[in-house]
């Protein structure tokens, strides 16, 4: 896999962290943050879940400037014991998991260029801070992510990391949740994306299916486009249950069951919305 902005270089520290160097951001970089913050903040009311909105409100994250990780960590640390640490981009899986297992969230130090507002290959400060950090103010999510880090270290040794990574992908990155007033976004990959925020909730194309752990563990995902299926939690208490699960018997059962394609819908799925598939079908026709 790719190892980020520092590809080919040996990191100075074994845990891949770097100084954020907040005072070194340029005014152009702060302006990019403002552009991203403002257009995203207009879209999120009525679309982002209450947990996200509440977390954001309590954090020193605003339109004016790229947030300072030390200030974020002060507020976050008091609430859930998490810290935000700076990394140059994607870090190796075991380094990523080791941070999460110790309640450190590795956030990209850099910000995307003005020409890449809607698509970046690596997580930058906007995706990581605007997308992930508000959710870490919630104790259930905070504990789940730590458990995922510990589980990732074990899954790597067992050779089942792809199965576990799908849980992360379809919850933390691209998860939806059912609230009393409707389906809402909690996944950071959606909450930090202008186009996917609307697509995930309102477009007729993707499937919206009730979250089921084993189903998700079998389901491949797309990294190059919007998701073909989104999985919807009934409530965040489902993440509490996940944390307590002993995954070993599940991994054993999964061996021998076929993998599922991102757009597959099964007889046993609880379907909230059956997608037309139009978005991805159109793309395939073009290629
Ligand atoms: N590194 N900085 C960073 N952010 C991620 O989200 C990340 C990573 N390295 C590996 C990784 N994610 C995933 O491949 C694991 O969740 C499987
Ligand atoms: Fe992410």
Short mmCIF file of C-alpha atoms in Angstrom, two decimals, residues 15 22 123 253:
data_model
loop_
_atom_site.label_atom_id
_atom_site.label_comp_id
_atom_site.label_asym_id
_atom_site.label_seq_id
_atom_site.Cartn_x
_atom_site.Cartn_y
_atom_site.Cartn_z
CA UNK A 15 5.01 6.18 15.15
CA UNK A 22 0.29 25.31 13.07
CA UNK A 123 -6.77 11.97 4.21
CA UNK A 253 -17.53 -18.57 9.79
#
